[in-house]
Short mmCIF file of C-alpha atoms in Angstrom, two decimals:
data_model
loop_
_atom_site.label_atom_id
_atom_site.label_comp_id
_atom_site.label_asym_id
_atom_site.label_seq_id
_atom_site.Cartn_x
_atom_site.Cartn_y
_atom_site.Cartn_z
CA MET A 1 -68.81 -60.08 -24.82
CA LEU A 2 -65.35 -61.84 -25.02
CA LYS A 3 -64.38 -61.02 -28.09
CA ASP A 4 -65.31 -57.33 -27.66
CA ILE A 5 -63.66 -57.34 -25.17
CA ALA A 6 -60.47 -58.68 -26.19
CA THR A 7 -60.54 -56.97 -29.17
CA ALA A 8 -60.39 -53.26 -26.57
CA LEU A 9 -57.67 -54.72 -24.80
CA GLY A 10 -55.24 -55.39 -27.67
CA ALA A 11 -55.53 -58.89 -27.48
CA THR A 12 -57.40 -61.78 -29.09
CA GLU A 13 -59.96 -64.39 -27.79
CA PRO A 14 -58.23 -66.78 -26.77
CA ALA A 15 -55.81 -64.76 -25.33
CA LEU A 16 -58.42 -63.52 -22.57
CA ARG A 17 -59.77 -66.99 -21.99
CA LEU A 18 -56.84 -68.22 -20.60
CA LEU A 19 -56.17 -64.88 -18.63
CA LEU A 20 -59.56 -64.92 -16.95
CA SER A 21 -58.17 -69.28 -16.65
CA LEU A 22 -55.26 -67.60 -14.40
CA LEU A 23 -57.04 -65.48 -12.37
CA ILE A 24 -60.08 -67.85 -11.67
CA GLY A 25 -57.58 -70.26 -9.63
CA TYR A 26 -57.34 -67.68 -6.79
CA PRO A 27 -60.49 -68.02 -6.10
CA ILE A 28 -60.47 -71.28 -6.72
CA ALA A 29 -57.37 -72.23 -4.64
CA VAL A 30 -58.86 -70.05 -0.71
CA PHE A 31 -61.92 -71.92 -1.70
CA HIS A 32 -59.99 -74.88 -1.14
CA ARG A 33 -57.87 -73.89 1.36
CA TYR A 34 -61.11 -73.28 3.21
CA THR A 35 -63.73 -76.10 2.65
CA LEU A 36 -61.26 -78.72 1.83
CA TYR A 37 -57.87 -78.91 3.01
CA ARG A 38 -56.76 -82.01 4.66
CA LYS A 39 -60.42 -83.21 4.14
CA ASN A 40 -61.07 -86.37 2.62
CA PRO A 41 -59.28 -86.68 0.31
CA ALA A 42 -61.27 -88.15 -2.87
CA LEU A 43 -63.38 -85.14 -2.32
CA GLN A 44 -59.85 -82.60 -2.96
CA HIS A 45 -59.38 -84.56 -5.93
CA ILE A 46 -63.27 -85.02 -7.22
CA PHE A 47 -63.12 -80.76 -6.62
CA PHE A 48 -59.34 -80.32 -8.78
CA ILE A 49 -61.02 -82.97 -11.22
CA CYS A 50 -63.51 -80.85 -12.10
CA CYS A 51 -62.37 -77.11 -12.09
CA GLY A 52 -59.28 -78.08 -14.46
CA VAL A 53 -62.24 -80.21 -17.24
CA GLY A 54 -64.37 -77.02 -16.49
CA ILE A 55 -61.47 -74.93 -17.47
CA GLY A 56 -60.58 -77.46 -20.38
CA PHE A 57 -63.83 -76.76 -21.80
CA PHE A 58 -64.21 -72.40 -20.80
CA ASN A 59 -60.57 -72.33 -22.99
CA TYR A 60 -60.55 -75.59 -26.60
CA GLY A 61 -64.70 -76.85 -26.06
CA HIS A 62 -65.76 -79.81 -26.96
CA GLU A 63 -61.66 -80.29 -27.70
CA ALA A 64 -60.87 -81.10 -24.09
CA LEU A 65 -62.07 -84.30 -24.67
CA HIS A 66 -58.56 -84.65 -26.15
CA SER A 67 -56.78 -84.05 -22.81
CA ILE A 68 -59.49 -86.53 -20.79
CA MET A 69 -58.93 -88.84 -22.95
CA SER A 70 -55.10 -88.57 -23.31
CA VAL A 71 -55.48 -89.60 -19.62
CA VAL A 72 -57.69 -92.56 -20.07
CA VAL A 73 -55.52 -94.22 -22.00
CA MET A 74 -52.20 -93.01 -19.56
CA TYR A 75 -53.85 -94.92 -16.88
CA ILE A 76 -55.07 -98.80 -18.36
CA THR A 77 -51.72 -98.36 -20.20
CA LEU A 78 -50.12 -98.25 -15.81
CA VAL A 79 -52.75 -100.23 -14.50
CA ALA A 80 -51.90 -103.14 -16.90
CA ILE A 81 -47.84 -102.54 -17.54
CA GLY A 82 -46.81 -99.89 -14.82
CA GLY A 83 -43.80 -100.45 -13.59
CA THR A 84 -41.62 -101.77 -16.35
CA LEU A 85 -38.98 -100.79 -19.17
CA LEU A 86 -42.09 -101.15 -21.96
CA SER A 87 -44.17 -98.98 -20.56
CA VAL A 88 -42.06 -96.31 -20.00
CA TYR A 89 -41.70 -96.73 -23.99
CA VAL A 90 -45.46 -96.65 -24.17
CA SER A 91 -45.78 -93.59 -22.60
CA PHE A 92 -43.68 -91.94 -24.15
CA LEU A 93 -44.56 -92.73 -27.82
CA PHE A 94 -48.61 -92.53 -27.03
CA ASN A 95 -47.86 -88.63 -25.26
CA MET A 96 -45.20 -87.53 -27.66
CA GLY A 97 -47.15 -88.67 -31.05
CA TYR A 98 -50.88 -87.92 -29.59
CA LEU A 99 -49.01 -84.32 -29.28
CA LEU A 100 -47.35 -84.42 -32.59
CA PHE A 101 -50.79 -84.97 -34.12
CA SER A 102 -51.93 -82.06 -31.78
CA TYR A 103 -49.70 -79.68 -33.52
CA TYR A 104 -49.91 -81.16 -37.07
CA PHE A 105 -53.70 -80.09 -37.05
CA THR A 106 -53.83 -77.00 -35.00
CA GLY A 107 -50.90 -75.44 -36.73
CA THR A 108 -50.57 -72.39 -38.39
CA GLU A 109 -47.99 -69.93 -39.23
CA ASN A 110 -48.26 -68.49 -36.18
CA TYR A 111 -48.83 -69.55 -32.03
CA ASP A 112 -51.58 -69.93 -31.52
CA ILE A 113 -53.32 -70.67 -28.00
CA LYS A 114 -55.40 -74.07 -29.09
CA TRP A 115 -56.27 -77.61 -27.25
CA SER A 116 -53.05 -78.92 -28.35
CA MET A 117 -51.12 -76.12 -25.27
CA PRO A 118 -52.27 -78.09 -22.32
CA GLN A 119 -51.81 -81.35 -24.69
CA CYS A 120 -47.94 -80.72 -24.39
CA VAL A 121 -47.92 -79.67 -20.34
CA LEU A 122 -50.28 -83.53 -19.93
CA ALA A 123 -47.68 -84.82 -21.81
CA LEU A 124 -44.71 -83.81 -19.52
CA ARG A 125 -47.52 -84.63 -16.57
CA LEU A 126 -48.03 -88.25 -17.63
CA MET A 127 -44.50 -89.39 -18.78
CA GLY A 128 -43.13 -88.43 -15.17
CA LEU A 129 -46.00 -90.58 -14.38
CA THR A 130 -44.99 -93.58 -15.82
CA TYR A 131 -41.51 -92.83 -15.76
CA ASP A 132 -41.52 -92.77 -11.14
CA ILE A 133 -44.13 -96.13 -11.55
CA TYR A 134 -41.33 -97.44 -13.25
CA ASP A 135 -38.41 -96.16 -10.65
CA GLY A 136 -40.82 -97.42 -7.84
CA THR A 137 -39.79 -100.84 -8.51
CA LYS A 138 -36.07 -100.42 -8.07
CA GLN A 139 -33.84 -101.32 -4.90
CA PRO A 140 -32.86 -97.69 -3.62
CA SER A 141 -29.52 -97.86 -4.08
CA GLU A 142 -30.63 -97.82 -7.40
CA LEU A 143 -31.54 -94.55 -7.83
CA SER A 144 -30.51 -90.98 -6.71
CA ALA A 145 -31.58 -88.42 -5.21
CA GLU A 146 -33.08 -86.55 -7.58
CA GLN A 147 -35.60 -90.38 -8.52
CA LYS A 148 -36.04 -91.17 -4.34
CA LYS A 149 -37.70 -88.06 -4.19
CA THR A 150 -40.39 -88.73 -7.16
CA ALA A 151 -40.22 -92.24 -6.77
CA LEU A 152 -43.81 -93.93 -6.50
CA SER A 153 -43.55 -97.60 -5.32
CA LYS A 154 -47.61 -97.65 -4.89
CA MET A 155 -49.81 -97.39 -7.44
CA PRO A 156 -51.64 -94.43 -8.00
CA SER A 157 -55.70 -93.86 -7.83
CA PHE A 158 -56.94 -93.06 -11.08
CA LEU A 159 -58.81 -89.52 -8.61
CA GLU A 160 -55.11 -89.13 -8.07
CA VAL A 161 -54.09 -89.76 -11.67
CA ALA A 162 -56.23 -87.23 -13.19
CA ALA A 163 -56.63 -84.42 -10.61
CA HIS A 164 -53.11 -84.41 -10.98
CA THR A 165 -52.77 -84.04 -14.07
CA PHE A 166 -55.43 -81.58 -14.07
CA PHE A 167 -55.08 -79.70 -11.10
CA PRO A 168 -56.14 -76.17 -11.93
CA ALA A 169 -53.78 -73.96 -11.06
CA SER A 170 -50.80 -76.16 -13.61
CA PHE A 171 -53.70 -77.84 -16.26
CA LEU A 172 -52.68 -74.56 -18.86
CA VAL A 173 -49.39 -73.58 -18.92
CA GLY A 174 -47.56 -75.34 -16.30
CA PRO A 175 -45.88 -75.38 -13.58
CA GLN A 176 -44.13 -79.38 -13.80
CA PHE A 177 -44.51 -80.74 -10.80
CA PRO A 178 -44.22 -84.82 -9.17
CA MET A 179 -47.34 -87.04 -8.24
CA ARG A 180 -45.64 -87.17 -4.91
CA ARG A 181 -45.92 -83.33 -4.10
CA TYR A 182 -49.23 -84.18 -4.96
CA GLN A 183 -50.22 -86.92 -2.47
CA ASP A 184 -48.66 -85.15 -0.12
CA PHE A 185 -50.20 -81.63 -0.44
CA ILE A 186 -53.58 -83.46 -0.55
CA ALA A 187 -52.66 -85.46 3.23
CA GLY A 188 -51.79 -82.09 4.39
CA GLU A 189 -47.89 -83.07 5.27
CA LEU A 190 -47.07 -79.95 3.12
CA ARG A 191 -46.84 -77.57 5.96
CA ASP A 192 -45.75 -76.35 9.05
CA LYS A 193 -46.75 -78.78 11.80
CA GLU A 194 -44.93 -76.85 14.32
CA THR A 195 -47.07 -73.80 14.37
CA MET A 196 -50.97 -73.06 14.46
CA ASP A 197 -51.39 -70.01 12.16
CA PRO A 198 -54.60 -68.49 12.61
CA TYR A 199 -54.84 -68.40 9.21
CA PRO A 200 -53.06 -69.89 6.03
CA THR A 201 -49.99 -68.26 5.79
CA CYS A 202 -49.16 -69.17 2.26
CA LEU A 203 -51.97 -66.62 0.90
CA VAL A 204 -50.35 -63.36 0.93
CA PRO A 205 -47.33 -64.91 -0.55
CA GLY A 206 -49.54 -65.90 -3.30
CA PHE A 207 -51.10 -63.15 -3.56
CA LEU A 208 -47.88 -60.72 -3.60
CA ARG A 209 -46.39 -63.56 -6.89
CA GLY A 210 -50.06 -63.32 -8.93
CA ALA A 211 -49.67 -59.28 -8.46
CA LEU A 212 -45.94 -59.67 -10.05
CA GLY A 213 -47.17 -60.91 -12.52
CA ALA A 214 -49.75 -58.63 -13.54
CA PHE A 215 -47.23 -55.89 -13.61
CA TYR A 216 -45.40 -58.05 -16.67
CA LEU A 217 -47.89 -58.70 -17.96
CA SER A 218 -48.44 -54.55 -18.24
CA ILE A 219 -44.68 -54.05 -19.33
CA PHE A 220 -45.74 -56.28 -22.09
CA GLN A 221 -48.69 -54.45 -23.25
CA ILE A 222 -47.22 -51.62 -23.59
CA GLY A 223 -44.58 -52.32 -24.76
CA THR A 224 -45.36 -54.95 -27.69
CA SER A 225 -47.62 -51.44 -28.71
CA TYR A 226 -44.58 -49.72 -29.47
CA ILE A 227 -42.60 -52.96 -30.42
CA PRO A 228 -45.30 -55.93 -32.46
CA ASP A 229 -43.47 -59.43 -33.51
CA ALA A 230 -44.59 -57.40 -36.86
CA TYR A 231 -42.30 -54.68 -36.93
CA LEU A 232 -39.68 -56.44 -36.74
CA ILE A 233 -39.83 -58.15 -39.98
CA SER A 234 -41.17 -54.37 -41.58
CA GLU A 235 -39.36 -52.20 -44.54
CA GLY A 236 -39.30 -49.71 -41.90
CA TYR A 237 -37.25 -52.05 -39.07
CA LYS A 238 -34.82 -52.89 -42.16
CA ALA A 239 -34.13 -48.99 -42.76
CA LEU A 240 -32.92 -48.14 -39.52
CA PRO A 241 -29.16 -48.37 -38.11
CA PHE A 242 -27.72 -51.06 -37.35
CA TRP A 243 -27.02 -50.52 -33.63
CA GLN A 244 -30.56 -49.44 -33.13
CA ARG A 245 -31.72 -52.58 -34.90
CA LEU A 246 -29.54 -54.91 -32.99
CA GLY A 247 -31.30 -52.57 -29.69
CA LEU A 248 -34.38 -52.56 -30.72
CA LEU A 249 -34.14 -56.48 -31.03
CA GLY A 250 -33.12 -56.67 -27.36
CA ILE A 251 -35.83 -55.24 -25.72
CA TRP A 252 -38.23 -56.77 -28.14
CA GLY A 253 -37.03 -60.35 -26.64
CA LYS A 254 -37.31 -58.95 -23.37
CA LEU A 255 -41.01 -57.85 -23.85
CA THR A 256 -41.41 -60.85 -25.06
CA MET A 257 -39.89 -63.35 -22.35
CA TYR A 258 -42.87 -61.40 -20.17
CA LYS A 259 -44.94 -63.30 -21.65
CA TYR A 260 -44.47 -65.70 -20.56
CA ILE A 261 -43.02 -64.87 -17.10
CA SER A 262 -45.99 -63.06 -16.34
CA CYS A 263 -48.40 -66.27 -17.25
CA TRP A 264 -45.84 -68.39 -15.02
CA LEU A 265 -45.92 -65.84 -12.19
CA PHE A 266 -50.14 -66.50 -12.61
CA ALA A 267 -50.09 -70.02 -11.96
CA GLU A 268 -47.39 -69.96 -9.69
CA GLY A 269 -49.64 -67.99 -7.60
CA VAL A 270 -52.17 -69.90 -7.02
CA CYS A 271 -50.22 -72.63 -6.61
CA ILE A 272 -48.92 -70.60 -4.23
CA MET A 273 -51.97 -69.70 -2.20
CA SER A 274 -52.86 -73.99 -2.23
CA GLY A 275 -50.39 -74.82 -0.36
CA LEU A 276 -48.89 -77.04 -2.83
CA THR A 277 -45.56 -74.87 -2.87
CA TYR A 278 -44.41 -75.45 0.63
CA ASN A 279 -40.92 -76.18 1.16
CA GLY A 280 -40.33 -75.72 3.92
CA LYS A 281 -37.76 -72.69 5.91
CA ALA A 282 -35.24 -70.58 5.76
CA GLU A 283 -32.74 -69.71 7.44
CA SER A 284 -34.46 -67.01 8.83
CA GLY A 285 -37.34 -69.36 10.04
CA SER A 286 -39.65 -67.40 6.65
CA TYR A 287 -41.67 -69.75 5.23
CA LEU A 288 -40.17 -70.93 1.88
CA TRP A 289 -42.70 -71.41 -1.26
CA ASN A 290 -40.54 -71.87 -3.60
CA GLY A 291 -41.42 -75.72 -5.16
CA CYS A 292 -42.82 -74.75 -8.02
CA ALA A 293 -41.21 -71.73 -8.57
CA ASN A 294 -40.89 -72.07 -12.93
CA VAL A 295 -38.93 -68.51 -13.51
CA ARG A 296 -36.62 -66.58 -10.72
CA ILE A 297 -36.73 -63.78 -11.46
CA ARG A 298 -33.92 -61.58 -9.39
CA VAL A 299 -31.49 -63.93 -11.59
CA PHE A 300 -33.32 -63.12 -14.80
CA GLU A 301 -33.51 -59.90 -13.98
CA GLY A 302 -30.06 -60.04 -13.47
CA ALA A 303 -28.14 -62.55 -15.99
CA ILE A 304 -25.14 -61.63 -17.91
CA LYS A 305 -24.77 -64.98 -19.91
CA PHE A 306 -26.73 -67.33 -21.78
CA GLY A 307 -26.70 -69.50 -18.75
CA HIS A 308 -28.61 -67.19 -16.04
CA PHE A 309 -30.79 -67.66 -18.08
CA ILE A 310 -30.86 -71.63 -18.43
CA THR A 311 -31.39 -71.47 -14.71
CA SER A 312 -33.79 -68.96 -13.94
CA PHE A 313 -36.52 -69.55 -17.10
CA ASN A 314 -38.59 -71.83 -17.95
CA ILE A 315 -37.09 -74.03 -14.37
CA ASN A 316 -39.78 -76.80 -14.16
CA THR A 317 -39.89 -77.59 -17.66
CA ASN A 318 -35.72 -77.90 -17.77
CA SER A 319 -35.57 -79.54 -14.20
CA TRP A 320 -38.10 -81.86 -15.94
CA VAL A 321 -35.74 -82.70 -19.09
CA ALA A 322 -32.52 -82.96 -16.77
CA GLN A 323 -34.16 -86.03 -14.84
CA TYR A 324 -36.28 -88.26 -17.01
CA ILE A 325 -34.13 -87.29 -20.35
CA TYR A 326 -30.39 -85.30 -19.80
CA LYS A 327 -29.78 -87.75 -16.87
CA ARG A 328 -31.40 -90.99 -17.58
CA LEU A 329 -28.62 -91.14 -21.56
CA LYS A 330 -25.46 -91.23 -19.05
CA PHE A 331 -25.41 -94.85 -21.25
CA LEU A 332 -23.95 -92.18 -24.21
CA GLY A 333 -21.01 -91.35 -22.49
CA ASN A 334 -20.88 -87.41 -23.76
CA ARG A 335 -22.22 -85.18 -22.67
CA TYR A 336 -22.49 -82.51 -25.14
CA VAL A 337 -24.46 -85.53 -27.41
CA SER A 338 -26.85 -85.79 -24.18
CA GLN A 339 -27.47 -81.30 -24.04
CA ALA A 340 -27.61 -82.00 -28.03
CA ALA A 341 -30.73 -85.19 -27.35
CA ALA A 342 -32.26 -82.99 -24.86
CA LEU A 343 -32.51 -80.09 -26.50
CA LEU A 344 -33.77 -81.68 -29.70
CA PHE A 345 -36.43 -83.24 -27.29
CA LEU A 346 -37.63 -79.91 -26.38
CA ALA A 347 -37.65 -78.59 -29.99
CA VAL A 348 -39.96 -81.79 -31.26
CA TRP A 349 -42.09 -80.85 -27.38
CA HIS A 350 -42.47 -77.25 -28.92
CA GLY A 351 -43.85 -78.25 -31.94
CA LEU A 352 -42.78 -78.87 -35.39
CA HIS A 353 -41.93 -75.25 -37.09
CA SER A 354 -39.17 -74.64 -37.93
CA GLY A 355 -38.17 -72.19 -36.13
CA TYR A 356 -38.21 -74.30 -32.77
CA TYR A 357 -35.41 -75.99 -33.63
CA MET A 358 -33.21 -73.25 -34.90
CA SER A 359 -34.24 -71.98 -31.25
CA PHE A 360 -32.55 -74.85 -29.83
CA PHE A 361 -29.90 -75.01 -31.65
CA LEU A 362 -28.83 -71.59 -30.94
CA GLU A 363 -28.63 -72.34 -26.88
CA PHE A 364 -26.81 -75.53 -27.72
CA ILE A 365 -23.54 -73.19 -30.08
CA ILE A 366 -24.14 -71.07 -27.32
CA MET A 367 -24.30 -72.50 -24.24
CA LYS A 368 -20.98 -74.43 -25.60
CA PHE A 369 -19.55 -70.80 -26.56
CA GLU A 370 -20.18 -69.25 -22.68
CA LYS A 371 -18.51 -72.39 -21.21
CA ASP A 372 -15.93 -72.48 -23.75
CA MET A 373 -14.30 -68.59 -22.94
CA GLU A 374 -15.63 -69.22 -19.52
CA TYR A 375 -12.56 -72.37 -18.84
CA ILE A 376 -10.26 -69.77 -21.37
CA LEU A 377 -10.70 -66.98 -18.52
CA LYS A 378 -10.35 -68.37 -15.16
CA GLN A 379 -6.84 -70.65 -17.14
CA ASN A 380 -5.48 -66.80 -17.11
CA GLN A 381 -5.44 -66.11 -13.64
CA LYS A 382 -3.53 -62.54 -14.68
CA LEU A 383 -6.85 -61.45 -16.72
CA SER A 384 -8.70 -63.18 -14.65
CA GLN A 385 -7.76 -61.06 -11.22
CA PHE A 386 -7.97 -57.69 -14.01
CA LEU A 387 -11.94 -58.01 -14.97
CA GLU A 388 -12.29 -58.53 -11.04
CA THR A 389 -11.26 -55.20 -9.92
CA PRO A 390 -13.51 -53.05 -8.82
CA ILE A 391 -14.24 -50.08 -11.82
CA VAL A 392 -13.27 -53.35 -14.51
CA ARG A 393 -15.62 -54.97 -12.59
CA GLN A 394 -18.49 -53.37 -13.85
CA VAL A 395 -17.83 -51.86 -17.02
CA CYS A 396 -18.06 -55.99 -17.14
CA TRP A 397 -21.42 -55.93 -16.45
CA VAL A 398 -22.66 -53.68 -18.45
CA ILE A 399 -21.60 -54.81 -21.32
CA LEU A 400 -22.37 -58.85 -20.31
CA LYS A 401 -26.02 -56.98 -19.69
CA ILE A 402 -26.46 -55.41 -22.53
CA TYR A 403 -25.11 -58.52 -25.05
CA VAL A 404 -27.33 -61.18 -23.33
CA THR A 405 -29.92 -58.82 -23.50
CA VAL A 406 -29.58 -58.33 -27.26
CA PHE A 407 -28.53 -62.20 -28.00
CA MET A 408 -31.30 -62.87 -26.24
CA GLY A 409 -33.39 -61.95 -28.41
CA TYR A 410 -31.83 -62.97 -31.57
CA CYS A 411 -32.39 -66.54 -30.57
CA LEU A 412 -35.99 -65.85 -29.85
CA VAL A 413 -36.62 -64.41 -33.31
CA PRO A 414 -37.14 -68.12 -34.65
CA PHE A 415 -39.29 -69.02 -31.67
CA VAL A 416 -41.46 -66.71 -32.49
CA PHE A 417 -41.89 -66.24 -35.96
CA LEU A 418 -41.33 -69.49 -36.32
CA SER A 419 -41.97 -69.59 -40.20
CA TYR A 420 -39.13 -70.25 -41.95
CA LYS A 421 -39.43 -67.60 -44.79
CA LYS A 422 -39.88 -64.72 -41.77
CA TRP A 423 -37.19 -65.71 -39.22
CA ILE A 424 -34.57 -66.29 -42.17
CA ASP A 425 -35.30 -62.58 -42.89
CA MET A 426 -35.10 -60.94 -39.54
CA TYR A 427 -31.88 -62.68 -39.45
CA SER A 428 -31.05 -61.42 -43.02
CA SER A 429 -31.75 -57.82 -41.89
CA ILE A 430 -29.05 -57.47 -38.97
CA TYR A 431 -26.56 -60.15 -41.34
CA PHE A 432 -27.12 -63.67 -39.45
CA CYS A 433 -24.31 -62.10 -36.86
CA GLY A 434 -25.51 -64.32 -34.15
CA HIS A 435 -24.51 -67.18 -36.26
CA ILE A 436 -21.42 -65.75 -37.00
CA ILE A 437 -19.61 -65.26 -33.90
CA TYR A 438 -21.62 -68.57 -32.14
CA MET A 439 -20.97 -70.71 -35.19
CA GLY A 440 -17.82 -69.56 -36.45
CA TRP A 441 -16.45 -69.69 -32.82
CA PRO A 442 -14.35 -73.37 -34.24
CA LEU A 443 -12.53 -71.20 -37.08
CA TYR A 444 -11.51 -68.76 -34.13
CA ALA A 445 -10.92 -70.39 -30.94
CA PRO A 446 -7.41 -71.44 -31.70
CA LEU A 447 -6.61 -67.96 -32.36
CA VAL A 448 -8.38 -66.61 -29.04
CA ARG A 449 -6.37 -69.42 -26.84
CA LEU A 450 -3.13 -67.70 -28.06
CA LEU A 451 -3.83 -64.52 -27.44
CA LEU A 452 -5.55 -65.47 -23.75
CA PRO A 453 -2.68 -68.51 -23.01
CA PRO A 454 -3.47 -70.33 -19.26
CA ILE A 455 -1.34 -68.56 -16.97
CA ASN A 456 -1.28 -68.89 -13.04
CA LYS A 457 0.36 -68.63 -10.06
CA GLU A 458 2.98 -72.04 -10.85
CA SER A 459 3.20 -71.49 -14.61
CA LYS A 460 4.62 -67.98 -13.42
CA ARG A 461 6.53 -69.75 -10.25
CA ASN A 462 8.20 -71.94 -13.42
CA ALA A 463 8.64 -69.41 -15.36
CA HIS A 464 10.84 -67.37 -12.58
CA THR A 465 12.87 -70.60 -12.20
CA ASP A 466 13.77 -70.50 -16.24
#
């Protein structure tokens, strides 16, 4: 029956199962909120474990046992050597090794919804937990502000570890959140203690977030019916004028990102409805439910540079990598090396396909390109002031909007097509224009610096004096 429904909707059965699993989180959250919230912690843990494991079996059958085994092995490891640097190494090697094992045995040339998908979410969660327990053994003066918020001075119970891992709102696609937040949620700490509302204030914001997810999913489904992935490597696409190929590439890229955004919004809506995302109050007095936000819609839709995408898309994964990988590589003494290592980790975490590595390589060189260009422009005060004039600023906004839309689609090509033969064929049809721009930057950067020399008030004053 599910297969027939999926076919009628133009989707695959695994995709439909995933969607149903995300949506069933809403009644689960409401049930917990009205019956178990702030009640016996053990009952809450068991409830979440049963729901999460049940969702796992619904999607992957007996292959959900891989996730269960990972939790058991890691809990035994934490009991035996938790809080030591050795436990961090063991956790990293086991979780990443098991994840790569899953990719090797389940991977195909296409993006498949298999048990490896929740395994990648689980890997980060368990590695983060190991780090937090290790940080809990250090002196407060040795920890950063972020580490102080997540460090665990006490070993969590098995029920806590399992419930945190299989939390039904985030087990399949995220978002990531630390054990400390989960413990505060179970204890009823994530709420406004000064007022007694007649109904949970998180229900409406959670529903609205889910409705926004449905809106983006609708756009994705309608859009991809006109511009499917296969069209970009078809002869019909190659026959189009160059500017049309770039335009369609940008639209396709936007639609592709909407697929991920819709899933994250559905999951975030469940997290909000459960109360997990409570983040205090805004200055206006309204409640903040952004504690597990995985996408900032306004920033994403208004993006005019790639840095905006980085800060608004897949936020929790990026934050996880920043806290547990990038910032812990300070000993390397070079932020570019640390950034490259963090992006390499992300590529490996995503899978074994060459497309992932090309996609994150492009992210690295594009961010370097943007930072260099911003620095050059800021140094030229005269040009910066001209660019800030109202009319010029609006024109620049339109140009930059087109730029980031097209080249975000460009960066997504290997991420979606995965296989070297497919993404190299796609890039050849648009003459590797992005690679020429970004990889060629070191060659023409001196010319740009010559044409746009540093000009500021001090240099003008000196020139006038001379």
